[in-house]
XYZ file of C-alpha atoms in Angstrom:
96
model
C 166.415 115.442 20.982
C 166.729 112.518 19.168
C 163.226 110.811 18.355
C 163.575 106.884 19.118
C 162.668 106.329 15.368
C 166.756 108.503 14.146
C 169.361 107.348 13.266
C 172.210 108.150 16.254
C 175.798 110.113 14.858
C 177.216 106.596 14.308
C 174.778 105.562 11.783
C 174.785 108.578 10.481
C 178.873 109.160 9.647
C 178.318 105.921 8.258
C 175.919 106.837 5.654
C 176.352 110.592 4.619
C 179.353 109.138 3.311
C 177.236 107.310 0.393
C 174.404 109.304 -0.463
C 174.435 111.740 -3.655
C 176.076 115.286 -4.409
C 173.731 117.410 -2.962
C 173.217 120.439 -5.540
C 172.516 123.737 -4.528
C 169.018 125.066 -5.099
C 167.241 128.803 -5.315
C 164.268 128.675 -2.987
C 163.283 127.954 0.658
C 165.944 126.059 2.562
C 166.310 121.863 2.082
C 165.195 120.354 4.388
C 169.548 118.319 5.455
C 170.062 114.841 4.029
C 169.817 114.066 7.011
C 166.514 115.116 8.079
C 164.935 113.467 5.084
C 166.392 110.047 6.762
C 165.533 110.490 9.634
C 161.829 111.061 8.800
C 162.046 107.594 5.992
C 163.236 105.949 8.666
C 159.737 107.442 10.666
C 158.032 106.223 8.211
C 159.663 103.073 7.372
C 159.317 102.249 11.349
C 155.790 102.953 12.036
C 153.838 102.330 8.932
C 152.830 105.187 9.177
C 151.083 106.951 4.800
C 153.773 110.041 3.618
C 150.747 112.074 3.843
C 151.200 111.932 7.826
C 154.925 112.245 8.496
C 154.991 114.412 11.412
C 154.978 118.202 10.458
C 159.525 118.149 11.949
C 160.306 116.405 9.072
C 158.984 119.457 6.451
C 156.916 118.569 3.619
C 155.798 115.105 3.250
C 156.363 115.961 -0.749
C 159.138 116.664 -0.888
C 160.627 113.664 1.480
C 158.245 111.265 -0.736
C 159.930 113.148 -3.683
C 163.653 112.721 -2.571
C 163.360 108.522 -1.245
C 162.025 107.797 -5.206
C 164.378 110.380 -6.827
C 167.468 108.532 -3.907
C 165.272 104.966 -5.292
C 164.659 105.728 -8.714
C 169.377 106.523 -8.628
C 170.359 102.886 -6.323
C 170.861 104.702 -3.844
C 169.231 102.483 -1.324
C 170.800 99.433 -2.957
C 174.669 101.261 -2.688
C 174.149 102.252 0.917
C 172.760 98.852 1.590
C 176.012 97.323 0.315
C 178.018 98.807 1.108
C 176.975 97.983 5.168
C 176.812 94.814 4.856
C 180.498 94.520 2.948
C 181.567 96.552 5.984
C 179.906 94.607 8.763
C 180.832 90.978 6.601
C 184.574 92.914 7.523
C 184.207 92.911 10.302
C 183.309 89.641 11.023
C 179.984 90.302 11.476
C 178.099 88.956 8.823
C 176.993 85.563 9.960
C 176.856 83.815 5.839
C 174.769 80.543 6.881
C-alpha cells in the first residue's frame, strides 16, 4: 500500500538509476533502496526525529546510516542536479 509520504512509481523510476550500486552483504537482508528513500522522505516531510521513524521503515539507525553515506558521497546533490536538468530540458523550470 502506498502511503502519503512515499514515492510514486514515476518518481522512483526517475531516481533509482541515480542511486549508488548496492553491494551484497551477509547477515540479515537489507531494506531496498526504495524503502530507505521512503523512510528518508517520511522523516523530511514530517520532521520526526530519526529515532521516531515508524517501525515499517526498519531500524532507524540503518536508515540514518545510509542517509549519511549518501549525503557524504554527494548522492543527494547528484539526484537534485539530474532532476533539475531533466525538468529544464522539458521546459518546466522558470529561470527568473
